[in-house]
XYZ file of C-alpha atoms in Angstrom:
719
model
C 53.440 133.531 209.378
C 50.660 133.925 211.802
C 52.592 136.646 213.732
C 53.140 138.520 210.408
C 49.440 138.306 209.441
C 48.465 139.576 212.975
C 50.909 142.445 212.856
C 49.679 143.566 209.577
C 45.980 143.620 210.814
C 47.078 145.573 213.687
C 48.803 148.060 211.465
C 45.515 148.277 209.478
C 43.577 149.357 212.569
C 45.699 152.523 212.999
C 46.571 153.387 209.215
C 44.982 156.629 209.469
C 46.961 158.263 212.483
C 46.006 161.782 212.284
C 44.288 164.665 210.495
C 45.803 168.135 210.080
C 43.565 171.037 209.456
C 44.333 174.370 208.018
C 42.051 176.992 206.807
C 41.583 175.743 203.177
C 40.924 172.061 203.552
C 41.316 168.974 205.886
C 44.525 167.042 204.721
C 44.569 163.325 205.597
C 47.903 162.128 206.562
C 48.136 158.572 205.527
C 50.755 156.207 207.495
C 51.221 153.160 205.162
C 51.573 149.765 206.525
C 55.249 148.354 205.889
C 55.466 145.960 203.303
C 58.334 143.449 203.739
C 61.101 143.194 201.322
C 63.098 139.932 200.330
C 66.355 139.835 198.998
C 65.549 138.441 195.300
C 67.917 139.232 192.536
C 67.696 138.424 188.581
C 70.584 138.886 186.419
C 69.973 140.138 182.894
C 73.152 140.312 180.455
C 75.425 140.425 183.647
C 73.180 143.239 185.406
C 71.791 142.278 188.573
C 68.147 143.576 189.124
C 66.724 143.649 192.818
C 63.169 142.519 193.172
C 62.139 142.896 196.877
C 58.396 142.609 196.590
C 58.540 139.297 194.411
C 56.702 137.498 197.134
C 53.626 139.506 196.234
C 53.407 137.469 192.836
C 52.252 134.450 194.811
C 48.480 135.037 194.744
C 47.786 131.726 196.601
C 49.817 132.796 199.709
C 48.318 133.855 203.096
C 50.711 136.599 203.341
C 49.655 138.011 199.961
C 46.083 137.551 201.042
C 46.769 139.651 204.314
C 48.744 142.318 202.512
C 45.616 142.637 200.182
C 43.278 142.947 203.137
C 45.456 145.556 204.900
C 45.856 147.679 201.759
C 42.072 147.648 201.044
C 41.334 148.631 204.800
C 43.787 151.726 204.352
C 42.233 152.708 201.097
C 38.596 152.513 202.255
C 39.525 154.332 205.258
C 40.841 157.238 203.335
C 37.967 157.255 200.731
C 35.346 157.143 203.581
C 36.536 160.694 204.850
C 35.743 162.012 201.289
C 32.449 164.047 201.968
C 30.748 163.907 198.439
C 31.517 160.214 197.514
C 27.937 159.147 198.589
C 26.829 162.008 196.410
C 28.669 160.584 193.297
C 27.570 157.173 193.991
C 24.002 158.462 193.762
C 24.259 160.365 190.616
C 26.062 157.540 189.003
C 23.156 155.081 189.970
C 20.641 157.711 188.850
C 22.169 158.285 185.478
C 22.838 154.598 185.031
C 19.266 153.555 185.585
C 17.938 153.685 182.018
C 16.780 151.235 179.498
C 19.649 149.909 177.210
C 18.858 147.418 174.267
C 21.090 145.969 171.555
C 20.239 145.579 167.944
C 18.053 142.614 167.153
C 19.287 139.418 165.563
C 17.661 136.547 163.904
C 18.420 132.786 164.969
C 16.179 130.028 163.966
C 12.612 131.110 164.344
C 13.338 133.863 166.708
C 14.607 137.230 167.002
C 16.940 137.965 169.995
C 18.234 140.983 171.626
C 20.271 141.913 174.733
C 18.431 144.348 177.208
C 19.265 145.803 180.685
C 16.375 147.571 182.462
C 18.738 150.016 183.876
C 20.671 148.800 187.069
C 20.942 145.034 186.400
C 24.443 143.740 187.009
C 24.328 141.939 183.649
C 22.325 142.199 180.250
C 19.442 139.758 179.844
C 19.081 137.914 176.500
C 15.361 138.458 175.321
C 13.513 136.869 172.283
C 10.327 137.032 170.521
C 8.772 134.906 167.541
C 7.438 136.996 164.538
C 5.534 139.885 166.094
C 4.718 138.009 169.313
C 5.529 139.242 172.900
C 8.957 139.024 173.940
C 10.168 136.840 176.706
C 13.458 136.380 178.787
C 15.583 133.764 177.165
C 18.704 133.814 179.166
C 19.111 135.789 182.449
C 22.993 135.978 183.359
C 21.699 137.742 186.838
C 20.456 134.350 187.927
C 24.212 132.966 187.681
C 25.151 134.384 191.013
C 23.563 136.594 193.628
C 26.277 139.409 193.284
C 26.670 139.276 189.499
C 30.275 138.328 189.346
C 29.437 135.432 187.216
C 28.904 136.791 183.500
C 28.038 135.880 180.255
C 30.694 135.983 177.816
C 29.807 134.637 174.201
C 26.731 133.156 173.037
C 26.708 131.176 169.737
C 23.637 129.628 168.207
C 23.768 126.158 165.971
C 23.034 126.827 162.346
C 19.283 126.293 162.544
C 18.993 128.103 166.001
C 17.880 125.077 168.016
C 20.721 124.977 170.239
C 22.772 127.637 171.912
C 26.529 127.242 173.232
C 27.425 130.011 175.465
C 30.394 130.652 177.795
C 30.543 132.268 181.353
C 33.174 133.767 183.177
C 33.541 133.391 187.062
C 34.767 136.295 189.323
C 36.025 138.084 186.030
C 38.629 135.390 185.093
C 39.555 134.911 181.482
C 38.859 131.234 182.154
C 35.632 130.078 180.629
C 32.964 127.327 180.935
C 30.810 126.356 178.052
C 27.313 125.296 178.516
C 25.011 123.956 175.864
C 21.266 124.686 176.016
C 18.170 123.552 173.964
C 16.690 126.606 172.886
C 13.156 125.454 172.969
C 13.009 124.078 176.296
C 15.724 126.298 177.599
C 17.348 123.126 179.428
C 21.020 122.465 179.662
C 21.515 119.348 177.524
C 25.155 118.495 178.354
C 27.934 118.656 181.105
C 29.767 121.906 180.878
C 33.307 122.233 179.146
C 35.769 123.643 181.443
C 39.178 125.162 181.143
C 38.238 127.254 178.087
C 40.099 130.462 177.390
C 40.370 133.063 174.614
C 38.118 131.484 172.327
C 35.359 131.819 169.710
C 32.549 129.287 169.755
C 31.946 128.340 166.137
C 29.404 125.972 164.906
C 29.667 123.283 162.119
C 25.948 122.903 161.139
C 24.086 121.500 164.094
C 26.355 118.838 164.962
C 29.091 120.527 167.176
C 31.355 123.379 167.498
C 35.079 124.410 167.550
C 36.773 126.114 170.554
C 40.147 127.004 171.875
C 41.804 126.352 175.157
C 45.094 125.945 177.249
C 46.001 123.075 179.109
C 45.553 123.817 182.667
C 48.690 125.365 183.993
C 50.457 123.885 187.023
C 50.440 126.292 189.943
C 47.909 129.129 190.021
C 45.156 129.237 187.570
C 45.475 133.049 187.855
C 49.027 133.657 187.202
C 50.767 130.690 185.899
C 52.123 130.907 182.353
C 49.610 129.698 179.594
C 51.417 129.759 176.134
C 50.148 126.553 174.075
C 46.917 127.462 172.790
C 44.745 124.586 171.040
C 41.785 124.310 168.957
C 39.252 121.449 169.543
C 36.046 120.256 168.085
C 33.330 119.145 170.298
C 30.510 116.869 168.871
C 27.394 117.076 170.587
C 26.518 114.388 172.934
C 30.000 113.402 173.649
C 32.111 114.014 176.707
C 34.814 116.809 176.544
C 37.551 114.264 176.991
C 36.644 112.888 173.605
C 36.926 116.230 171.736
C 39.281 116.102 168.831
C 42.391 118.230 168.869
C 42.231 120.279 165.562
C 45.502 122.436 165.923
C 48.113 123.288 168.190
C 50.072 121.736 171.118
C 53.232 121.503 169.181
C 56.237 122.118 171.430
C 58.605 123.448 168.809
C 56.279 126.343 168.240
C 54.199 128.178 170.738
C 50.912 129.498 169.025
C 49.899 131.365 171.944
C 46.483 132.422 170.534
C 44.539 130.262 167.818
C 41.123 131.094 166.646
C 38.824 128.865 164.556
C 35.659 129.815 162.658
C 33.578 128.135 160.249
C 32.062 129.944 157.149
C 28.442 130.572 157.015
C 28.044 128.206 154.277
C 29.696 125.484 156.333
C 32.319 124.779 153.752
C 35.532 126.004 155.265
C 37.125 125.989 158.700
C 39.291 128.848 158.987
C 42.329 128.744 161.558
C 44.399 131.928 162.623
C 47.357 130.878 164.993
C 49.233 133.745 166.586
C 52.508 133.938 168.323
C 51.790 137.572 169.617
C 48.794 139.700 169.693
C 49.956 141.017 166.246
C 50.525 139.173 163.157
C 48.972 135.431 162.335
C 49.415 132.555 160.109
C 46.122 131.323 157.922
C 44.926 128.011 157.398
C 41.769 126.476 155.680
C 40.147 123.025 155.882
C 37.672 122.026 153.306
C 34.671 120.721 155.484
C 32.882 119.340 152.450
C 35.708 116.657 151.995
C 35.767 114.013 154.682
C 39.427 113.961 156.298
C 40.641 116.676 154.481
C 43.919 118.281 155.359
C 44.608 121.834 156.233
C 45.697 124.002 153.494
C 48.037 126.735 153.979
C 47.054 130.580 153.189
C 49.945 132.114 155.020
C 52.783 130.313 156.622
C 54.219 133.655 158.379
C 53.210 136.106 160.792
C 54.046 139.394 159.055
C 50.643 140.590 158.709
C 47.245 140.500 160.185
C 44.960 138.664 157.532
C 41.616 136.839 157.944
C 38.984 135.589 155.737
C 36.047 137.887 155.830
C 33.751 135.984 153.456
C 33.262 133.314 150.803
C 31.373 132.695 147.739
C 31.836 129.149 146.884
C 35.596 128.493 146.557
C 36.280 132.284 145.988
C 37.599 133.692 149.284
C 37.612 137.106 150.477
C 40.486 138.336 152.601
C 41.275 141.428 154.705
C 45.113 142.067 155.006
C 47.694 144.457 156.033
C 50.368 142.574 154.064
C 51.964 145.151 151.885
C 49.041 147.278 152.856
C 49.569 149.202 156.214
C 45.972 150.530 156.231
C 44.514 147.224 155.211
C 42.746 146.025 151.706
C 40.232 143.404 150.619
C 41.641 140.763 148.327
C 40.311 137.575 146.528
C 41.662 134.178 145.946
C 40.480 130.919 145.178
C 40.537 128.192 147.734
C 42.546 125.727 145.686
C 45.524 127.973 145.516
C 45.120 130.368 148.280
C 48.676 131.617 149.078
C 49.613 135.418 148.690
C 51.247 135.411 145.234
C 47.810 134.593 143.713
C 45.789 137.204 145.708
C 43.974 139.757 143.673
C 43.041 143.310 144.915
C 39.281 143.817 145.324
C 39.089 146.986 147.377
C 42.446 148.665 147.345
C 44.307 150.123 150.349
C 43.571 153.946 150.777
C 45.148 156.721 153.210
C 42.473 155.695 155.810
C 42.368 152.584 157.844
C 39.973 149.914 157.054
C 37.581 148.008 159.056
C 35.112 146.000 157.143
C 31.955 143.786 157.799
C 29.601 141.918 155.568
C 25.657 141.686 155.571
C 23.149 140.987 153.096
C 25.664 140.020 150.205
C 27.605 143.376 150.437
C 30.773 144.645 152.192
C 30.421 147.477 154.465
C 33.865 149.405 154.693
C 34.312 151.494 157.603
C 37.368 153.733 157.274
C 38.764 155.613 160.198
C 39.312 159.434 159.356
C 41.247 161.071 162.183
C 39.493 158.467 164.516
C 36.003 159.275 162.959
C 33.917 156.795 161.189
C 33.169 156.777 157.406
C 31.292 154.057 155.963
C 30.856 152.897 152.274
C 28.979 150.041 150.599
C 30.513 147.680 148.078
C 29.278 144.695 146.257
C 31.238 141.407 145.813
C 32.744 142.425 142.553
C 34.395 145.442 144.411
C 32.344 148.143 142.978
C 31.077 151.183 145.323
C 27.401 151.212 145.787
C 27.220 154.083 147.971
C 28.492 156.286 150.756
C 26.305 155.699 153.651
C 24.883 158.833 155.416
C 25.676 158.651 159.294
C 23.733 160.468 161.639
C 26.602 162.849 162.765
C 30.078 163.056 163.318
C 31.196 160.191 165.737
C 31.709 156.162 165.717
C 29.541 153.601 164.283
C 29.355 149.816 165.279
C 27.418 147.149 163.328
C 26.544 146.609 159.589
C 27.434 142.893 160.255
C 24.645 140.414 159.322
C 23.797 137.181 157.464
C 23.966 136.890 153.708
C 20.270 136.627 153.358
C 19.425 139.734 155.530
C 17.528 142.652 153.926
C 17.764 144.803 156.910
C 20.921 145.584 158.895
C 21.667 147.574 161.967
C 24.162 149.958 163.382
C 24.741 151.935 166.280
C 25.875 155.669 166.511
C 27.737 157.405 169.432
C 30.225 160.015 170.439
C 31.776 161.457 173.614
C 28.512 163.544 174.333
C 25.885 161.280 172.710
C 24.543 157.953 173.979
C 24.548 155.213 171.433
C 21.407 155.082 169.334
C 20.649 152.243 167.044
C 19.486 152.591 163.440
C 17.726 150.437 161.000
C 19.493 150.107 157.613
C 17.766 149.135 154.307
C 20.647 147.164 152.558
C 19.125 147.786 149.008
C 18.058 151.193 149.190
C 20.759 152.619 151.608
C 18.027 154.522 153.948
C 18.770 154.814 157.389
C 15.792 155.196 160.036
C 16.011 155.525 163.788
C 15.223 152.174 165.610
C 15.788 152.960 169.085
C 17.164 155.892 171.214
C 17.681 155.864 174.930
C 15.781 157.782 177.409
C 18.465 159.116 179.510
C 18.664 162.035 182.184
C 21.529 163.686 180.158
C 21.197 166.602 177.742
C 23.700 166.164 175.146
C 23.045 169.666 173.615
C 24.652 171.272 176.722
C 28.065 169.660 175.879
C 30.657 170.035 173.084
C 33.494 167.902 171.573
C 36.356 169.518 169.553
C 39.081 167.652 167.942
C 42.533 169.452 168.143
C 45.987 168.603 166.733
C 48.823 169.182 168.900
C 52.618 168.551 168.414
C 54.499 165.655 170.236
C 58.108 165.868 171.344
C 59.464 164.724 167.938
C 57.176 166.959 165.883
C 54.676 164.317 165.167
C 50.987 165.617 165.017
C 48.624 163.928 167.271
C 44.831 164.240 167.325
C 42.984 164.750 170.637
C 39.151 164.990 171.293
C 38.116 167.168 174.260
C 34.707 167.227 175.595
C 33.192 169.382 178.192
C 29.904 171.482 179.167
C 29.356 174.373 177.013
C 30.356 177.729 178.739
C 33.288 176.380 180.568
C 35.887 178.899 181.127
C 39.114 178.040 180.076
C 41.031 179.569 183.156
C 43.209 176.885 184.005
C 41.245 175.502 186.980
C 38.978 173.070 185.421
C 39.166 169.478 186.745
C 40.338 167.353 183.855
C 40.936 163.625 183.016
C 43.539 162.996 180.279
C 42.680 159.348 179.035
C 44.967 157.234 176.981
C 45.925 153.718 175.945
C 48.541 153.819 172.784
C 49.206 150.185 172.234
C 48.178 147.020 170.557
C 46.722 148.491 167.387
C 43.665 149.358 169.331
C 41.931 152.655 168.280
C 40.121 154.825 170.725
C 36.932 155.985 168.839
C 34.518 158.560 170.320
C 32.054 156.729 172.476
C 29.631 157.770 175.100
C 30.392 156.698 178.840
C 27.846 157.093 181.619
C 30.871 157.448 183.981
C 32.466 160.260 181.830
C 29.058 161.916 181.649
C 28.858 162.103 185.418
C 32.522 163.650 185.442
C 31.335 166.216 182.661
C 28.352 167.222 184.767
C 30.610 168.392 187.629
C 32.346 170.887 185.280
C 35.147 168.227 184.079
C 36.876 167.970 181.149
C 37.682 164.859 179.184
C 40.614 164.856 176.852
C 41.417 161.650 174.859
C 44.442 161.746 172.619
C 44.898 159.107 169.734
C 48.515 158.163 170.766
C 51.097 156.400 168.655
C 50.916 152.546 169.199
C 47.164 152.458 168.552
C 45.389 151.823 165.395
C 43.963 154.993 164.152
C 46.439 155.340 161.303
C 47.197 151.883 160.516
C 50.360 149.648 160.990
C 52.820 152.398 160.720
C 51.177 154.368 163.567
C 50.981 151.250 165.588
C 54.569 150.132 165.025
C 55.690 153.669 165.942
C 54.622 152.944 169.673
C 56.199 149.421 170.003
C 59.346 148.044 171.371
C 62.367 150.482 171.109
C 59.857 153.168 170.020
C 57.603 152.860 173.079
C 58.691 156.218 174.482
C 56.813 157.779 171.566
C 53.676 156.808 173.284
C 54.664 158.437 176.688
C 55.956 161.583 174.888
C 52.499 161.695 173.112
C 50.633 161.548 176.395
C 53.014 164.156 178.265
C 52.505 166.473 175.280
C 48.771 166.209 175.332
C 48.936 167.263 179.202
C 51.169 170.127 178.281
C 48.586 171.218 175.534
C 45.731 171.330 177.962
C 47.838 173.273 180.422
C 49.411 175.642 177.767
C 45.664 176.368 176.462
C 44.137 176.886 179.799
C 41.813 173.885 179.695
C 43.433 172.911 183.031
C 46.671 173.233 185.007
C 48.855 170.759 186.920
C 46.689 171.235 189.960
C 43.569 170.113 188.244
C 44.812 167.455 185.857
C 44.335 163.677 186.385
C 46.056 161.127 184.041
C 44.179 157.858 183.510
C 44.262 154.529 181.660
C 43.757 150.930 182.141
C 45.706 147.726 181.137
C 48.591 149.038 178.734
C 46.997 152.414 179.608
C 47.954 151.550 183.070
C 51.540 151.266 181.988
C 51.053 154.571 180.181
C 50.002 156.321 183.432
C 52.718 154.552 185.345
C 55.519 155.644 182.927
C 54.071 159.176 182.782
C 53.932 159.773 186.399
C 57.537 158.307 187.140
C 58.880 160.382 184.190
C 56.947 163.532 184.822
C 55.733 163.633 188.363
C 55.001 167.301 188.064
C 52.674 166.991 185.169
C 49.501 166.003 187.117
C 47.970 166.344 190.445
C 46.395 162.794 190.244
C 47.253 159.497 188.762
C 44.977 156.666 188.073
C 46.561 153.547 186.666
C 44.107 150.657 186.220
C 45.010 146.949 185.830
C 48.151 148.177 184.677
C 51.256 146.335 182.903
C 53.902 147.716 185.341
C 56.737 145.460 185.780
C 58.217 145.428 182.349
C 60.901 142.821 183.161
C 58.637 140.132 184.152
C 55.241 140.738 182.317
C 55.884 137.964 179.981
C 56.182 135.172 182.962
C 52.625 135.334 183.660
C 49.521 133.675 181.999
C 49.620 134.744 178.266
C 51.698 137.579 178.807
C 54.396 136.462 176.462
C 52.028 137.112 173.410
C 52.417 141.005 174.108
C 56.190 140.823 173.059
C 55.238 142.226 169.464
C 54.400 145.608 171.384
C 57.027 145.359 174.202
C 59.863 142.938 173.375
C 61.053 141.046 176.343
C 63.990 141.386 178.787
C 65.898 138.270 177.601
C 65.497 139.374 174.081
C 68.601 141.488 173.835
C 70.605 143.597 176.085
C 69.295 146.607 174.144
C 65.532 145.659 174.565
C 66.297 144.827 178.389
C 67.858 148.463 179.032
C 65.019 150.021 177.118
C 62.330 148.255 179.214
C 64.281 148.993 182.406
C 64.459 152.475 181.389
C 60.491 152.911 181.521
C 59.422 150.006 183.615
C 57.261 151.836 186.328
C 58.202 149.272 188.974
C 61.714 149.917 188.391
C 61.667 153.812 188.202
C 60.060 154.665 191.329
C 62.674 157.067 193.274
C 63.246 157.948 196.836
C 62.486 161.678 197.781
C 60.195 162.406 194.652
C 56.839 163.719 195.321
C 54.453 161.637 193.004
C 50.870 162.513 192.227
C 48.113 161.511 194.552
C 47.766 157.849 193.309
C 44.861 155.576 193.200
C 45.752 152.270 191.837
C 42.863 149.699 190.941
C 43.149 146.055 190.057
C 41.021 143.012 190.565
C 42.098 139.917 192.586
C 40.972 137.550 189.609
C 42.672 139.457 186.766
C 44.562 136.780 185.024
C 45.163 138.917 181.996
C 47.376 141.607 183.734
C 48.034 139.826 187.009
C 47.558 141.960 190.064
C 51.100 141.437 191.203
C 52.008 144.341 188.886
C 49.852 146.733 190.768
C 50.891 145.167 194.078
C 54.743 145.898 193.385
C 54.013 149.202 192.048
C 52.012 150.286 195.255
C 54.689 148.939 197.454
C 57.512 150.909 195.637
C 55.568 154.132 195.714
C 54.474 153.682 199.316
C 57.959 153.197 200.707
C 59.589 155.876 198.533
C 56.914 158.825 198.034
C 57.795 162.175 199.467
C 55.160 164.704 200.782
C 51.287 164.328 201.598
C 49.935 163.213 198.303
C 48.186 159.617 199.006
C 49.383 156.345 197.408
C 46.668 153.918 197.531
C 45.463 150.682 195.923
C 42.069 149.640 195.649
C 41.694 145.727 194.901
C 38.431 144.662 193.790
C 37.560 141.032 194.910
C 35.902 138.712 192.510
C 36.786 140.955 189.562
C 39.175 140.523 186.731
C 40.456 142.481 183.938
C 37.154 144.557 183.505
C 34.869 142.459 181.220
C 31.708 141.201 183.036
C 32.405 143.438 185.912
C 28.719 143.861 187.660
C 27.250 147.214 187.345
C 26.844 147.484 191.120
C 30.827 147.166 191.345
C 31.478 149.557 188.526
C 29.502 152.340 190.164
C 31.127 151.965 193.390
C 34.552 151.892 191.634
C 33.959 155.267 189.979
C 32.511 156.824 192.887
C 35.798 156.200 194.581
C 37.942 157.115 191.655
C 36.158 160.469 190.969
C 35.825 161.069 194.640
C 39.533 160.539 195.062
C 40.519 162.739 192.197
C 38.357 165.747 192.927
C 39.372 165.510 196.597
C 42.851 165.510 195.796
C 42.313 168.466 193.535
C 41.251 170.452 196.548
C 37.551 170.219 196.338
C 35.452 169.619 199.616
C 32.143 169.791 198.097
C 31.307 168.919 194.285
C 32.265 171.365 191.765
C 28.744 171.865 190.796
C 28.009 173.204 194.093
C 30.662 175.815 194.424
C 32.466 178.050 192.079
C 35.494 177.921 194.399
C 38.189 175.745 193.762
C 40.300 175.162 196.904
C 43.850 174.159 196.110
C 45.078 171.409 198.303
């Protein structure tokens, strides 16, 4: 083993073997280190599948560690030759360096808000009392020197006197919960450990509910975790005495269980899930000692949750028999679905409601654009809320006694501003606007509808600098997701702003599999219909090319997580479509994804290889790891992942990189950038994000033929 490690490190020292120059551009010829193969076979329905890079799944082995080190040396040796990488980093840092604040919220006697001075790695919680001077309350930047320990959730007791907050170390989904006296700012208990995928929901000021898995055998970062449990922690007691409330039944694996207490402390609401879509629903009357759980729904055929209650009257949001969702009411004494009464019926647009000040705020998604209406608890329309423009809003959630609410507004070329909303009059006024070195008036966003392979119309928003000539030579990033009922709404990104400053175009289609048009749109991109998502994405690229926004020489495809799968499938099915591929933290081995951490919970979208021969063959047909072919020239590819990603384990990316490097034809580089002490993305320090995007944009532009940034030349050189 030592000899292997030494040989790998020697290879790393000679990875960039030569540079060939021609009149147009320097070409870096990459010699890849050889990744060993091991004869590993799996049999599915009598069909043998080779898995030669299975050994890279062992994230605790020295061999895997050496492979990671060697690959990173290769990648950074290549990136170091990009002449404008430093300029990109400087511009990202400069644009990022402006003050950012959140909407304020009241807990106890204080008003709290999150704030980042500019380049702080993590947001800081500030607070003030009445109209007094604000002070730093909790600064996550003090948790670690490099910002890799981040604040996840912060939940205050009912009177605001105690805070329970969770932290993530190195980007992992595993959390620790700490408990603080908000007056003295002192930690008052031992940390709760081994917590994962959880809310922290207080019962009065006595304790809180949280969710976790048993610590898995083997690697904490990759071993399977599929028995979620809900516990109650009473203040002043050790974690070992926490009471198991729900979960842990071997006969049924509830992979995600969330628990929350209603604002009036009357009910505990529990939503067990087998997968990421569909949940059961139970309530427990907390006003009655030792009360039992009451079943609201005993199946997972819908996504249903309790949004509010008024005494024993429950208000539920559901897509049961309403694919675009509606709000219904029922009494807690007999809460099953046959007793539900429609309050706010389903419409043709998808509903995303919240509550505040004794009202419902119903955000509807109209072709991925926000529209908000205000209703009372009797289901009467109070008003349509006038928004600042065409884009996406977040907020409108507050306590029942609130008179003022807040929301943020943004789109692809407008940084988020916060608005103060008078709940009774319906008037909005600007509360905070960022001071940023980016002129939104110089950019435009246009929504188009294009036709996918099967004739389906798909919306896409295209954003770019005004005056860009549609000549087929504009560097363009096509970004997509297409899964898990997640919608891509217009929102501003500093990194995208820097891309557009360079004359780049950003195109974001709303693919099937997402939630933009409700459950039917989501289901149309799942299981045996997953190919629809890839077809939608490919058609988006073809639309951009046909309409001269760009061409294959200047197109990059990008996506993360399920979007990483999207990029991997697209580049293996259509290697000619784009010049650059950027799969991030991708689900890339579709035959084994469900064997890691909580991956089995994704089966609603994907199905599993053991489920049936039909689904196995379908998964095998598009699984990126299994569809890399020898002798094909794939796009210049920069795979990105984190060594602490325990959501989509980095072995997906490792195996895909190894397959590509062994089979790639031509001079397009295939590299993998593995961030250390980083996970799936949440909580990543600002410093690491800036470095990552300088590398991604640098790699992209360089492989499109640019030797200087596009802003410094009108000449685009083909590689």
